[in-house]
Structures are given as structure tokens and as C-alpha cells.
Short mmCIF file of C-alpha atoms in Angstrom, two decimals:
data_model
loop_
_atom_site.label_atom_id
_atom_site.label_comp_id
_atom_site.label_asym_id
_atom_site.label_seq_id
_atom_site.Cartn_x
_atom_site.Cartn_y
_atom_site.Cartn_z
CA UNK A 1 -16.61 67.90 7.06
CA UNK A 2 -16.68 71.37 5.78
CA UNK A 3 -15.90 72.56 1.98
CA UNK A 4 -12.74 74.20 1.31
CA UNK A 5 -15.01 77.17 0.30
CA UNK A 6 -14.96 77.83 4.11
CA UNK A 7 -11.32 78.30 4.21
CA UNK A 8 -11.59 81.95 2.16
CA UNK A 9 -11.12 82.20 -1.67
CA UNK A 10 -7.64 80.25 -2.27
CA UNK A 11 -7.68 76.98 -3.02
CA UNK A 12 -5.70 74.24 -1.69
CA UNK A 13 -2.20 73.04 -3.54
CA UNK A 14 -2.02 69.90 -1.23
CA UNK A 15 -5.23 68.47 0.04
CA UNK A 16 -5.14 65.86 2.79
CA UNK A 17 -8.07 63.13 3.21
CA UNK A 18 -8.80 62.39 6.52
CA UNK A 19 -9.03 58.49 7.54
CA UNK A 20 -9.26 59.09 11.16
CA UNK A 21 -5.26 59.50 11.58
CA UNK A 22 -4.59 61.72 15.15
CA UNK A 23 -1.94 63.07 12.76
CA UNK A 24 -4.21 64.18 9.73
CA UNK A 25 -3.65 67.78 10.99
CA UNK A 26 -0.19 67.58 11.55
CA UNK A 27 0.55 66.32 8.18
CA UNK A 28 -1.41 69.49 6.95
CA UNK A 29 0.73 71.93 8.90
CA UNK A 30 3.99 70.09 7.44
CA UNK A 31 2.94 71.04 4.42
CA UNK A 32 2.17 74.46 5.18
CA UNK A 33 5.98 74.93 6.75
CA UNK A 34 6.82 74.65 3.04
CA UNK A 35 4.68 77.55 2.43
CA UNK A 36 2.49 75.72 0.48
CA UNK A 37 -1.40 75.79 1.09
CA UNK A 38 -3.29 72.76 2.72
CA UNK A 39 -6.50 71.46 3.92
CA UNK A 40 -8.24 68.55 5.23
CA UNK A 41 -11.04 66.88 3.95
CA UNK A 42 -13.48 64.14 4.89
CA UNK A 43 -11.91 60.32 2.87
CA UNK A 44 -15.37 60.62 1.55
CA UNK A 45 -14.71 63.51 -1.05
CA UNK A 46 -15.65 62.73 -4.65
CA UNK A 47 -12.98 62.45 -7.22
CA UNK A 48 -15.13 65.03 -8.83
CA UNK A 49 -15.13 67.17 -6.47
CA UNK A 50 -11.34 67.11 -6.03
CA UNK A 51 -11.30 67.74 -9.63
CA UNK A 52 -12.76 70.87 -9.35
CA UNK A 53 -10.37 72.27 -6.50
CA UNK A 54 -7.66 71.10 -9.25
CA UNK A 55 -4.86 70.50 -6.10
CA UNK A 56 -1.78 69.68 -7.03
CA UNK A 57 -1.13 66.75 -4.92
CA UNK A 58 -3.15 64.62 -2.41
CA UNK A 59 -2.12 62.74 0.53
CA UNK A 60 -4.21 60.09 1.85
CA UNK A 61 -3.87 60.12 6.11
CA UNK A 62 -3.22 56.85 8.38
CA UNK A 63 -5.99 55.70 10.17
CA UNK A 64 -6.88 53.06 13.01
CA UNK A 65 -8.73 50.69 10.38
CA UNK A 66 -7.47 47.59 8.14
CA UNK A 67 -8.48 48.06 4.79
CA UNK A 68 -9.63 44.77 4.49
CA UNK A 69 -12.41 45.16 7.33
CA UNK A 70 -15.85 44.89 6.16
CA UNK A 71 -16.50 48.87 7.07
CA UNK A 72 -12.88 49.96 6.24
CA UNK A 73 -13.22 54.02 5.16
CA UNK A 74 -12.60 54.12 1.68
CA UNK A 75 -11.67 56.49 -0.92
CA UNK A 76 -13.24 57.43 -4.12
CA UNK A 77 -11.30 55.01 -6.84
CA UNK A 78 -11.31 57.37 -9.55
CA UNK A 79 -8.94 59.18 -7.61
CA UNK A 80 -6.20 57.12 -9.09
CA UNK A 81 -7.03 58.03 -12.41
CA UNK A 82 -6.86 62.07 -11.72
CA UNK A 83 -3.22 62.51 -13.04
CA UNK A 84 -2.86 64.16 -9.63
CA UNK A 85 -0.02 62.92 -7.57
CA UNK A 86 -1.05 60.89 -4.47
CA UNK A 87 1.24 59.89 -1.35
CA UNK A 88 -0.36 57.41 1.05
CA UNK A 89 0.45 57.27 4.42
CA UNK A 90 0.33 54.21 6.84
CA UNK A 91 -3.15 53.44 6.26
CA UNK A 92 -3.40 55.71 3.02
CA UNK A 93 -0.69 53.45 1.44
CA UNK A 94 -2.24 50.28 2.03
CA UNK A 95 -5.26 51.58 0.91
CA UNK A 96 -3.52 52.50 -2.22
CA UNK A 97 -2.07 48.96 -2.39
CA UNK A 98 -5.39 47.35 -1.93
CA UNK A 99 -7.39 49.44 -4.41
CA UNK A 100 -4.85 49.10 -6.97
CA UNK A 101 -4.69 45.29 -7.14
CA UNK A 102 -1.81 44.32 -4.12
CA UNK A 103 -2.52 42.63 -1.31
CA UNK A 104 -2.78 43.78 2.60
CA UNK A 105 -2.42 41.45 5.27
CA UNK A 106 -2.33 41.10 9.21
CA UNK A 107 1.16 41.60 10.06
CA UNK A 108 1.66 38.31 11.38
CA UNK A 109 4.87 38.96 13.91
CA UNK A 110 5.53 42.20 11.54
CA UNK A 111 3.86 44.73 13.31
CA UNK A 112 6.21 47.65 13.69
CA UNK A 113 5.53 50.86 16.70
CA UNK A 114 7.97 53.50 17.30
CA UNK A 115 11.40 54.49 16.13
CA UNK A 116 13.07 52.39 13.15
CA UNK A 117 16.01 52.71 10.58
CA UNK A 118 14.78 53.45 7.01
CA UNK A 119 16.94 51.28 4.49
CA UNK A 120 16.71 53.19 1.41
CA UNK A 121 16.83 51.22 -1.74
CA UNK A 122 15.91 53.71 -4.54
CA UNK A 123 17.31 56.93 -3.72
CA UNK A 124 15.17 59.06 -6.28
CA UNK A 125 12.27 61.24 -6.58
CA UNK A 126 10.14 60.84 -2.93
CA UNK A 127 13.67 59.95 -1.11
CA UNK A 128 15.65 62.28 -2.68
CA UNK A 129 18.15 63.43 -0.10
CA UNK A 130 16.94 60.84 2.59
CA UNK A 131 20.01 59.10 4.42
CA UNK A 132 19.60 55.33 4.66
CA UNK A 133 19.77 54.59 8.26
CA UNK A 134 17.67 57.53 8.79
CA UNK A 135 14.88 57.20 12.13
CA UNK A 136 11.36 56.91 10.71
CA UNK A 137 8.12 56.39 13.18
CA UNK A 138 6.25 53.43 12.74
CA UNK A 139 2.86 52.59 13.71
CA UNK A 140 1.29 49.94 11.57
CA UNK A 141 -0.41 46.30 12.57
CA UNK A 142 -0.81 45.20 8.68
CA UNK A 143 1.64 45.05 6.09
CA UNK A 144 1.93 44.91 2.44
CA UNK A 145 2.33 41.01 1.28
CA UNK A 146 2.21 42.01 -2.49
CA UNK A 147 2.60 45.10 -4.65
CA UNK A 148 -0.03 46.14 -7.52
CA UNK A 149 1.31 46.38 -11.13
CA UNK A 150 3.86 48.95 -11.81
CA UNK A 151 4.91 49.71 -8.14
CA UNK A 152 8.52 49.06 -6.97
CA UNK A 153 10.17 49.28 -3.38
CA UNK A 154 11.78 52.40 -2.86
CA UNK A 155 12.90 51.37 1.30
CA UNK A 156 12.33 49.01 3.82
CA UNK A 157 13.19 48.26 7.13
CA UNK A 158 13.94 45.12 9.24
CA UNK A 159 10.61 44.23 9.85
CA UNK A 160 8.84 45.80 6.86
CA UNK A 161 10.08 44.81 3.30
CA UNK A 162 7.73 47.51 1.60
CA UNK A 163 8.37 50.45 3.79
CA UNK A 164 8.31 52.97 1.17
CA UNK A 165 6.86 52.12 -2.42
CA UNK A 166 6.11 54.14 -5.67
CA UNK A 167 4.39 53.85 -9.11
CA UNK A 168 6.93 56.41 -10.77
CA UNK A 169 5.01 56.94 -13.77
CA UNK A 170 1.51 57.34 -12.29
CA UNK A 171 3.18 59.58 -9.42
CA UNK A 172 1.87 56.90 -6.95
CA UNK A 173 4.04 56.94 -3.77
CA UNK A 174 3.27 55.26 -0.17
CA UNK A 175 5.01 55.37 2.77
CA UNK A 176 4.55 52.70 5.73
CA UNK A 177 5.63 55.28 8.56
CA UNK A 178 4.73 58.74 9.48
CA UNK A 179 7.16 61.38 8.00
CA UNK A 180 4.96 63.91 9.56
CA UNK A 181 6.18 63.51 13.40
CA UNK A 182 9.37 65.13 14.87
CA UNK A 183 10.61 61.49 15.44
CA UNK A 184 11.25 60.85 11.93
CA UNK A 185 14.53 62.62 10.99
CA UNK A 186 14.18 62.79 7.32
CA UNK A 187 10.46 63.35 7.07
CA UNK A 188 10.36 66.80 6.21
CA UNK A 189 12.87 66.03 3.35
CA UNK A 190 10.12 63.74 2.15
CA UNK A 191 7.35 66.34 2.46
CA UNK A 192 9.44 68.79 0.24
CA UNK A 193 10.07 66.30 -2.31
CA UNK A 194 6.71 65.35 -2.58
CA UNK A 195 5.22 68.94 -2.41
CA UNK A 196 7.87 70.67 -4.48
CA UNK A 197 9.60 67.95 -6.76
CA UNK A 198 6.52 65.47 -7.45
CA UNK A 199 3.78 67.90 -7.07
CA UNK A 200 5.52 71.28 -8.42
CA UNK A 201 4.15 73.34 -5.98
CA UNK A 202 5.24 76.79 -5.72
CA UNK A 203 5.83 78.55 -1.87
CA UNK A 204 3.25 81.15 -2.06
CA UNK A 205 1.57 80.40 1.59
CA UNK A 206 3.60 83.09 3.14
CA UNK A 207 2.71 85.26 6.32
CA UNK A 208 2.08 88.19 3.99
CA UNK A 209 -0.02 86.84 1.61
CA UNK A 210 -2.30 85.19 4.14
CA UNK A 211 -2.52 88.92 5.68
CA UNK A 212 -3.29 90.48 2.91
CA UNK A 213 -6.42 87.70 1.59
CA UNK A 214 -7.73 88.04 5.21
CA UNK A 215 -7.67 91.53 4.85
CA UNK A 216 -9.75 91.45 1.92
CA UNK A 217 -11.75 88.65 3.20
CA UNK A 218 -12.66 90.93 5.97
CA UNK A 219 -13.51 93.79 4.17
CA UNK A 220 -15.82 91.82 1.78
CA UNK A 221 -17.53 90.19 4.50
CA UNK A 222 -18.15 92.87 6.54
CA UNK A 223 -18.51 96.02 4.32
CA UNK A 224 -19.27 99.27 6.51
CA UNK A 225 -20.70 97.30 9.16
CA UNK A 226 -19.16 97.68 12.84
CA UNK A 227 -17.52 94.57 14.41
CA UNK A 228 -17.37 93.89 17.98
CA UNK A 229 -14.32 92.03 19.23
CA UNK A 230 -13.69 90.06 22.64
CA UNK A 231 -10.07 90.77 23.62
CA UNK A 232 -8.57 88.78 26.19
CA UNK A 233 -4.60 89.95 25.84
CA UNK A 234 -3.77 86.38 24.80
CA UNK A 235 -2.04 86.16 21.01
CA UNK A 236 -5.04 85.02 19.08
CA UNK A 237 -7.25 88.01 20.29
CA UNK A 238 -4.19 90.55 20.04
CA UNK A 239 -3.44 89.18 16.34
CA UNK A 240 -6.75 89.57 15.69
CA UNK A 241 -7.63 92.82 16.94
CA UNK A 242 -4.29 94.29 14.84
CA UNK A 243 -5.54 92.38 11.81
CA UNK A 244 -8.95 93.96 12.05
CA UNK A 245 -7.84 97.32 12.67
CA UNK A 246 -5.56 97.28 9.59
CA UNK A 247 -8.85 95.84 7.66
CA UNK A 248 -11.59 98.42 8.86
CA UNK A 249 -9.87 100.70 11.09
CA UNK A 250 -12.91 102.59 13.22
CA UNK A 251 -15.49 99.87 12.35
CA UNK A 252 -13.77 97.75 15.09
CA UNK A 253 -14.65 98.22 18.51
CA UNK A 254 -12.78 95.88 21.56
CA UNK A 255 -14.63 94.91 24.19
CA UNK A 256 -12.33 93.45 27.38
CA UNK A 257 -15.47 92.05 29.69
CA UNK A 258 -13.14 91.32 33.30
CA UNK A 259 -15.35 88.29 34.37
CA UNK A 260 -13.20 88.08 37.47
CA UNK A 261 -11.10 84.77 36.00
CA UNK A 262 -8.17 86.63 34.62
CA UNK A 263 -4.57 86.09 35.79
CA UNK A 264 -3.57 88.67 38.08
CA UNK A 265 -3.01 92.63 37.27
CA UNK A 266 -3.89 91.32 33.63
CA UNK A 267 -6.95 93.83 33.26
CA UNK A 268 -4.91 96.48 34.19
CA UNK A 269 -1.97 95.70 31.56
CA UNK A 270 -4.48 95.21 28.69
CA UNK A 271 -6.15 98.34 29.07
CA UNK A 272 -2.46 100.18 29.01
CA UNK A 273 -1.67 98.11 26.62
CA UNK A 274 -3.94 98.19 23.37
CA UNK A 275 -5.91 101.21 24.47
CA UNK A 276 -3.36 103.84 25.04
CA UNK A 277 0.09 102.37 23.44
CA UNK A 278 -2.03 101.28 19.89
CA UNK A 279 -4.83 103.56 20.13
CA UNK A 280 -6.94 100.25 19.44
CA UNK A 281 -10.51 101.41 21.22
CA UNK A 282 -11.00 98.96 23.76
CA UNK A 283 -13.94 99.45 25.90
CA UNK A 284 -13.77 97.94 29.97
CA UNK A 285 -16.89 96.13 30.99
CA UNK A 286 -16.67 95.21 35.04
CA UNK A 287 -18.41 91.92 35.32
CA UNK A 288 -16.92 90.08 37.69
CA UNK A 289 -19.75 89.31 40.51
CA UNK A 290 -22.23 88.69 37.68
CA UNK A 291 -20.06 85.91 36.20
CA UNK A 292 -18.97 84.40 39.80
CA UNK A 293 -22.61 84.14 40.83
CA UNK A 294 -23.22 82.44 37.75
CA UNK A 295 -21.07 79.61 38.50
CA UNK A 296 -22.44 79.31 41.98
CA UNK A 297 -22.54 75.82 42.89
CA UNK A 298 -21.28 74.24 39.68
CA UNK A 299 -18.64 71.76 39.73
CA UNK A 300 -18.94 69.86 35.83
CA UNK A 301 -16.30 71.78 33.97
CA UNK A 302 -18.18 71.55 30.58
CA UNK A 303 -20.84 73.41 32.42
CA UNK A 304 -18.65 76.04 33.43
CA UNK A 305 -17.23 76.67 29.60
CA UNK A 306 -20.89 77.12 28.72
CA UNK A 307 -22.25 78.97 31.26
CA UNK A 308 -18.75 81.42 30.76
CA UNK A 309 -19.45 81.44 27.16
CA UNK A 310 -23.13 82.00 27.06
CA UNK A 311 -22.69 84.73 29.35
CA UNK A 312 -19.98 86.47 27.55
CA UNK A 313 -22.59 86.74 24.42
CA UNK A 314 -25.13 87.89 26.83
CA UNK A 315 -22.51 90.76 27.88
CA UNK A 316 -21.79 91.73 24.33
CA UNK A 317 -25.65 91.93 23.56
CA UNK A 318 -26.33 94.07 26.13
CA UNK A 319 -22.97 96.26 25.84
CA UNK A 320 -23.63 95.97 22.18
CA UNK A 321 -27.01 97.77 22.27
CA UNK A 322 -25.09 100.42 24.51
CA UNK A 323 -22.14 101.30 22.26
CA UNK A 324 -23.54 99.48 18.80
CA UNK A 325 -25.34 99.08 17.08
CA UNK A 326 -23.03 95.58 15.84
CA UNK A 327 -23.47 93.32 12.88
CA UNK A 328 -20.69 91.02 13.38
CA UNK A 329 -18.92 89.28 16.77
CA UNK A 330 -15.10 88.77 15.57
CA UNK A 331 -13.47 85.59 17.46
CA UNK A 332 -9.63 84.31 17.59
CA UNK A 333 -10.92 80.69 16.81
CA UNK A 334 -7.91 78.36 15.98
CA UNK A 335 -7.79 75.50 13.88
CA UNK A 336 -7.20 73.13 16.69
CA UNK A 337 -10.06 74.46 18.52
CA UNK A 338 -12.33 73.54 15.60
CA UNK A 339 -10.70 70.18 15.69
CA UNK A 340 -11.02 69.39 19.45
CA UNK A 341 -14.44 70.81 19.42
CA UNK A 342 -15.94 68.62 16.56
CA UNK A 343 -13.83 65.48 17.66
CA UNK A 344 -11.11 63.38 15.67
CA UNK A 345 -13.28 60.36 14.75
CA UNK A 346 -14.56 59.31 11.46
CA UNK A 347 -17.52 57.95 10.27
CA UNK A 348 -16.73 55.37 7.63
CA UNK A 349 -20.14 55.19 6.38
CA UNK A 350 -20.50 59.02 5.76
CA UNK A 351 -16.86 60.18 5.90
CA UNK A 352 -17.54 63.00 8.34
CA UNK A 353 -16.19 63.50 11.43
CA UNK A 354 -17.66 62.15 14.64
CA UNK A 355 -18.94 64.61 17.14
CA UNK A 356 -16.95 63.05 20.37
CA UNK A 357 -16.32 65.99 22.13
CA UNK A 358 -12.81 66.07 23.96
CA UNK A 359 -14.22 69.53 25.81
CA UNK A 360 -15.98 72.70 24.33
CA UNK A 361 -13.31 75.60 23.62
CA UNK A 362 -14.75 78.87 24.20
CA UNK A 363 -14.76 80.29 21.00
CA UNK A 364 -16.53 77.49 19.38
CA UNK A 365 -18.84 75.37 21.71
CA UNK A 366 -20.15 77.91 24.34
CA UNK A 367 -22.15 79.74 21.82
CA UNK A 368 -25.80 80.18 22.67
CA UNK A 369 -28.46 79.32 19.31
CA UNK A 370 -30.29 82.34 19.58
CA UNK A 371 -26.71 84.08 18.85
CA UNK A 372 -27.52 87.85 17.20
CA UNK A 373 -24.28 88.21 15.75
CA UNK A 374 -22.62 87.10 12.46
CA UNK A 375 -18.83 85.76 13.05
CA UNK A 376 -15.99 86.77 11.67
CA UNK A 377 -13.13 84.50 12.24
CA UNK A 378 -10.15 85.12 10.01
CA UNK A 379 -8.01 83.03 12.01
CA UNK A 380 -9.83 79.90 12.02
CA UNK A 381 -7.52 77.90 9.74
CA UNK A 382 -4.18 79.01 11.26
CA UNK A 383 -2.33 76.96 13.94
CA UNK A 384 -0.65 78.68 16.99
CA UNK A 385 2.56 79.08 15.46
CA UNK A 386 1.02 80.12 12.29
CA UNK A 387 -0.84 83.02 14.51
CA UNK A 388 2.46 84.37 15.80
CA UNK A 389 3.68 84.85 12.85
CA UNK A 390 0.82 86.53 11.59
CA UNK A 391 1.13 88.71 14.69
CA UNK A 392 4.83 89.39 13.96
CA UNK A 393 4.29 90.85 10.69
CA UNK A 394 1.23 93.02 11.96
CA UNK A 395 3.57 94.63 14.36
CA UNK A 396 2.46 92.83 17.27
CA UNK A 397 5.06 93.53 20.34
CA UNK A 398 6.76 90.14 21.72
CA UNK A 399 5.48 90.73 24.70
CA UNK A 400 2.75 89.43 23.14
CA UNK A 401 3.26 87.27 20.63
CA UNK A 402 5.06 84.75 22.83
CA UNK A 403 2.62 84.93 25.67
CA UNK A 404 1.58 81.72 26.78
CA UNK A 405 -1.76 80.75 25.88
CA UNK A 406 -4.73 81.14 28.43
CA UNK A 407 -7.84 79.75 27.98
CA UNK A 408 -10.98 81.68 27.29
CA UNK A 409 -12.87 80.75 30.47
CA UNK A 410 -9.59 81.56 32.64
CA UNK A 411 -8.90 80.70 35.90
CA UNK A 412 -12.50 79.16 36.49
CA UNK A 413 -11.40 76.21 34.58
CA UNK A 414 -8.18 75.69 36.57
CA UNK A 415 -10.11 75.51 39.73
CA UNK A 416 -11.49 72.20 39.95
CA UNK A 417 -14.71 72.20 41.27
CA UNK A 418 -16.74 74.84 42.63
CA UNK A 419 -15.40 78.34 41.85
CA UNK A 420 -15.36 81.12 44.73
CA UNK A 421 -13.55 84.10 45.27
CA UNK A 422 -11.07 82.99 47.83
CA UNK A 423 -10.50 80.20 45.61
CA UNK A 424 -9.71 82.98 42.76
CA UNK A 425 -7.59 84.74 45.03
CA UNK A 426 -5.36 81.91 46.26
CA UNK A 427 -4.87 80.64 42.25
CA UNK A 428 -3.86 84.32 41.21
CA UNK A 429 -1.44 84.49 43.71
CA UNK A 430 -0.09 81.12 42.75
CA UNK A 431 -0.35 81.43 39.40
CA UNK A 432 1.74 84.67 39.29
CA UNK A 433 4.56 82.97 41.61
CA UNK A 434 4.95 80.07 38.63
CA UNK A 435 4.88 82.50 35.82
CA UNK A 436 7.56 85.20 37.71
CA UNK A 437 9.97 82.19 38.50
CA UNK A 438 9.84 80.42 35.02
CA UNK A 439 10.53 83.81 33.69
CA UNK A 440 13.34 84.64 36.17
CA UNK A 441 14.75 80.97 35.29
CA UNK A 442 14.91 82.33 31.62
CA UNK A 443 12.79 79.57 30.64
CA UNK A 444 9.34 80.97 29.87
CA UNK A 445 10.30 80.93 26.09
CA UNK A 446 11.04 77.53 26.28
CA UNK A 447 7.75 76.47 27.69
CA UNK A 448 4.67 76.20 25.83
CA UNK A 449 2.35 76.83 28.99
CA UNK A 450 3.39 77.21 32.73
CA UNK A 451 0.79 77.85 34.90
CA UNK A 452 -1.18 76.55 38.49
CA UNK A 453 -4.15 74.48 38.96
CA UNK A 454 -6.38 74.55 42.44
CA UNK A 455 -7.75 71.05 43.47
CA UNK A 456 -10.78 70.68 45.63
CA UNK A 457 -9.53 68.54 48.11
CA UNK A 458 -7.70 69.46 51.51
CA UNK A 459 -4.26 67.73 53.16
CA UNK A 460 -2.97 68.18 56.22
CA UNK A 461 0.32 70.02 56.44
CA UNK A 462 2.58 71.40 59.21
CA UNK A 463 3.68 75.42 59.56
CA UNK A 464 5.00 76.42 62.54
CA UNK A 465 4.36 74.06 64.69
CA UNK A 466 0.69 74.01 63.83
CA UNK A 467 -1.32 71.53 62.10
CA UNK A 468 -2.92 72.89 58.97
CA UNK A 469 -5.69 71.72 55.99
CA UNK A 470 -5.30 73.49 53.32
CA UNK A 471 -5.44 72.83 49.36
CA UNK A 472 -2.93 71.33 47.05
CA UNK A 473 -1.67 73.63 44.19
CA UNK A 474 -0.82 71.56 40.87
CA UNK A 475 1.87 72.67 38.84
CA UNK A 476 1.43 72.24 34.84
CA UNK A 477 4.39 73.19 32.66
CA UNK A 478 4.19 71.54 29.01
CA UNK A 479 6.37 71.94 25.90
CA UNK A 480 4.21 71.95 22.63
CA UNK A 481 4.85 73.10 19.28
CA UNK A 482 1.03 73.96 18.42
CA UNK A 483 -0.89 72.38 21.34
CA UNK A 484 -2.19 69.43 19.54
CA UNK A 485 0.31 67.06 21.52
CA UNK A 486 2.14 68.45 24.31
CA UNK A 487 4.98 67.09 26.93
CA UNK A 488 5.62 67.57 30.43
CA UNK A 489 8.62 70.27 30.72
CA UNK A 490 11.30 69.30 32.64
CA UNK A 491 12.02 71.77 35.15
CA UNK A 492 15.32 72.03 36.97
CA UNK A 493 14.78 70.58 40.57
CA UNK A 494 16.04 73.69 42.23
CA UNK A 495 13.51 76.01 40.54
CA UNK A 496 10.47 73.63 41.54
CA UNK A 497 11.94 74.10 45.04
CA UNK A 498 11.74 77.59 44.58
CA UNK A 499 8.40 77.52 43.10
CA UNK A 500 6.91 75.16 45.81
CA UNK A 501 8.61 77.20 48.79
CA UNK A 502 6.88 80.26 47.81
CA UNK A 503 3.47 79.00 47.07
CA UNK A 504 3.03 77.61 50.36
CA UNK A 505 4.87 80.56 52.07
CA UNK A 506 3.17 83.38 50.09
CA UNK A 507 -0.22 81.73 49.33
CA UNK A 508 -3.14 82.13 51.88
CA UNK A 509 -4.79 78.31 51.92
CA UNK A 510 -1.96 76.45 50.24
CA UNK A 511 0.20 73.90 51.88
CA UNK A 512 1.10 71.47 49.30
CA UNK A 513 2.60 71.78 45.78
CA UNK A 514 2.51 68.84 43.51
CA UNK A 515 3.82 68.44 39.67
CA UNK A 516 1.42 67.11 36.80
CA UNK A 517 3.94 64.72 34.40
CA UNK A 518 1.14 63.89 32.14
CA UNK A 519 1.89 63.98 28.02
CA UNK A 520 -1.13 65.04 25.70
CA UNK A 521 -2.36 62.41 24.58
CA UNK A 522 -3.48 60.70 27.18
CA UNK A 523 -4.34 63.86 29.30
CA UNK A 524 -5.07 67.23 27.79
CA UNK A 525 -3.03 70.54 29.14
CA UNK A 526 -5.17 71.95 30.92
CA UNK A 527 -7.03 69.96 33.86
CA UNK A 528 -10.66 70.61 33.26
#
């Protein structure tokens, strides 16, 4: 994995060592909620490297392996002697026990998954202000059979005798549950206890601090050179535009490429908002026919993303020669983009993330090898909620800050199968109805994303006593905190009925509306 140097000049107060857990990045996000800077590194990071970083604390993530397996991922055992407080979570706790002389065994009837009441035995240090009987989220098949010398029990559950443990003298702690997930009712209290009281961190990872550091870093990186930004109108690129405007002023040129895959009315809104209201230089490039033609006959979603991403860069290169020269390309790449494009599995032999792609993100996976720009990505290690906070602090209006996320390739990946002008017009009209009705119901800001998907199949319907043979529209509405996980939104029945009736009656080529009620995981938010 990348070193901390890629995070900018600030060193992390808390380092999370990743053993392949789906929650590793969520741990980092929870620590940041305490206004303490944290980063995720590979579990093979050596004690020497960690010592050089001088973090105030280390958290060992969970993971899918058993610590007694032949190829179990192990941390450098010298970490235990650094004198830095360590918190082991699930697999991290079991690893701590195993390496320090305790014993971990297969559960043998003591496996525990889901919610469980935590019974507190020692309400000090890690468990200060944690109520006995509070709910914790369990997910383990192995259990601690014997504690290492010097460790004591802090808490237990009905099925797990050693649910939380500690060696107070060495500042080593372990929990057999996930305090970082929302299901753990006192989880944040534990994280605050570890970060503030045990590690004695200062809450200095604030929005204003990030902006100051990012502005200085961009100025150092760019110097007097000019920067080109692909502006989409979403919160990521909009926040980036405001940040770069603050950092380098007129050295920034924003380019809005109308590739024909935007939502209805967005090109006009974007030009009016940025160019005329906020005096940010935006060059409008009309390239609809060019992009649609490139997707002729293409049905694979990954191929669509790569083609669109490559074509974006090609247009940038052509237009930059006309408007430039430009040395840098700015991208609104976020932490979840990087995570999903790289995959989240960890190779137990190397400690590196395994490149198992879920999907290629437009900001990450679509870049051609002969890219002529150097990249500026100051938002690369932020989660979506952090970006919104930065946007507000920079003066970005709420109508942009709270807009629903929209994928870089746009409607092209919400049309399954081949993309045509007819399908694009159809989906634009249906998508507008979804957003209008969700807004009218006062639910727009309660939902992470609300949109329509067009499927490449036709079904029989009846309209005005006539047989129809038309496309179905999928209604996709999800609730989420950061896009890493999501649940489907429980819309009121009357709202779903209104949306369905309007789409069928007003959108040409559609005779059926269905709803996607799949969470993430196992599904993704987008359909492609």
C-alpha cells in the first residue's frame, strides 16, 4: 500500500493496520470524526516504519482469516514493544493474544454474529462511559481460549467470555466486536476513549486545518503552472473547483465537457452557476455526438467506463492545446474511489491490497497510459461527508453541497446494454421525475441517491386498450453515510405510486416501473 507521504505533509495520529476487513476504512473514518487524523496502511508495515511515523496510537483491523492458519496475515511482533498504545479489533485482538503468548481456538459452538449485549466487568480506560448491556456488533468464528500474561478481562457477552481485554501497563487493548459500525451503540465512546484518553491525541484534524494544508500543498505542487479541472457539477468537482480557486486563483481553468450523458438541464445549470454566479472560468465543450458514437455497440459496463474515461482525457488534451498550455489535471478523486478501484483484499504474503476490482471509477480506472498531464488530487483521502464539510467551509451553496452523487460516466452506465440517443432521452425524462417527486415529498436530503435505471429488455403492457412493448425503468433509492455501504430507502407507497404513474404516463418508451431493494453489499449502488 502507499506510504503516508502520499497523504500530504501531515503525519497520522492514529494508524490503522489493514488485515483485509471490510471495515478498515470505516475505522479510519470514525477516528476522523473525533477530529484526529488517521490513515490505513498494510498490515506488513514494519515497526521501524511505524516508529518513524510516530503515531500516538495503532489500531489493528478485523479480517477474514484465522490467526492459527498457516498463511495467516501477521504484523511485525516488534510493534508490541514500541510503547505505542494498540487497539486490536476482532482479528486484531486475536492476533494480539496469539503473538503475546495467549491462545485462540475455533469457536466450537461459541461463534457469534450480529448484535449482542455487552456485559462490562471493568468500566475504566477503554470502557469508560460504556453502559453494561449496550449493544455491540459481533462477527467472529474464533475465540480467545487463554489470555497472555498481564492481560485482564474488561467485558464479556453470553457467548464470548473475553469480549474486551487489556494490558493496562503496556496500553494494549482488544475487543471481539466492531465498535466502528453504527450497530454498536457505545462504539464511538470506546473510540473516543482510545483516541483521547489512552493515546492522548489532540482534536486538530478539522475542516479549516485540512483546507489550509491542502491549499499550501497545491501551491507547492503547482507553483506558477496552470491547472485544468474537469467540472461535472457534483459536490466533489465543485468543492475541488472552490478549493483550487482559493489556492491558485486564475491559474485554474474549469472545463465542462458535455458528453451527452448528463441529467436533464444540468449543462445549462452548471454554466450559469459557476461561470456567472461565482466567476469561476468554465469552458463549455460540446462533444455529445463524439461520445455517443464511441459507445456504439458497446454493452460491457467496464468497457463503457474505460472508453468514456479515455475519451475525456483525449478531449482534455485537444482542448488544452487550444486553451493552454496546462501542466496539471485536477481530479475530485475520493478515498472510496481509490478503495473500490484497488480492491479491498490483502495478500497475506506481501501485505499489499490485491487488485480485485469491483469496478473502475472514472476518476481512477479510466486513465490511459499515455496521459500527458500531472495529477492534482487534494481530496484523494477524504470521504464524501468530509468533502461536504470542506465545501461548506469554502462557501459552496447548499444546493451543490447536498446534491446526490452522480457517476462520472453519467447516464451511460445507468443504461444497461447499448447506449442510444433514444434511450438517453427516455432515461433523462424518467430520472427527472424521480428527483422531482422525491424532492416534493421532502425526502431528497434523507436519501443518499435517488435515480432511475433503464434495462435493455422489453415487456408487454396495455395502454388505452392497446398492447405495448416497452422498456422497464428501475427505481433505485438508497440511504448511506459515505457510499461504502448502503441500504435501500423505504419510500412511502403513495410516493412510489406517484413516481410510477408519472413515468409510465409521461415518458415515451416505458410501460413498467420496478424497484431495487438490494443493499450494498451484496449489490453496488449503481447497476453497472
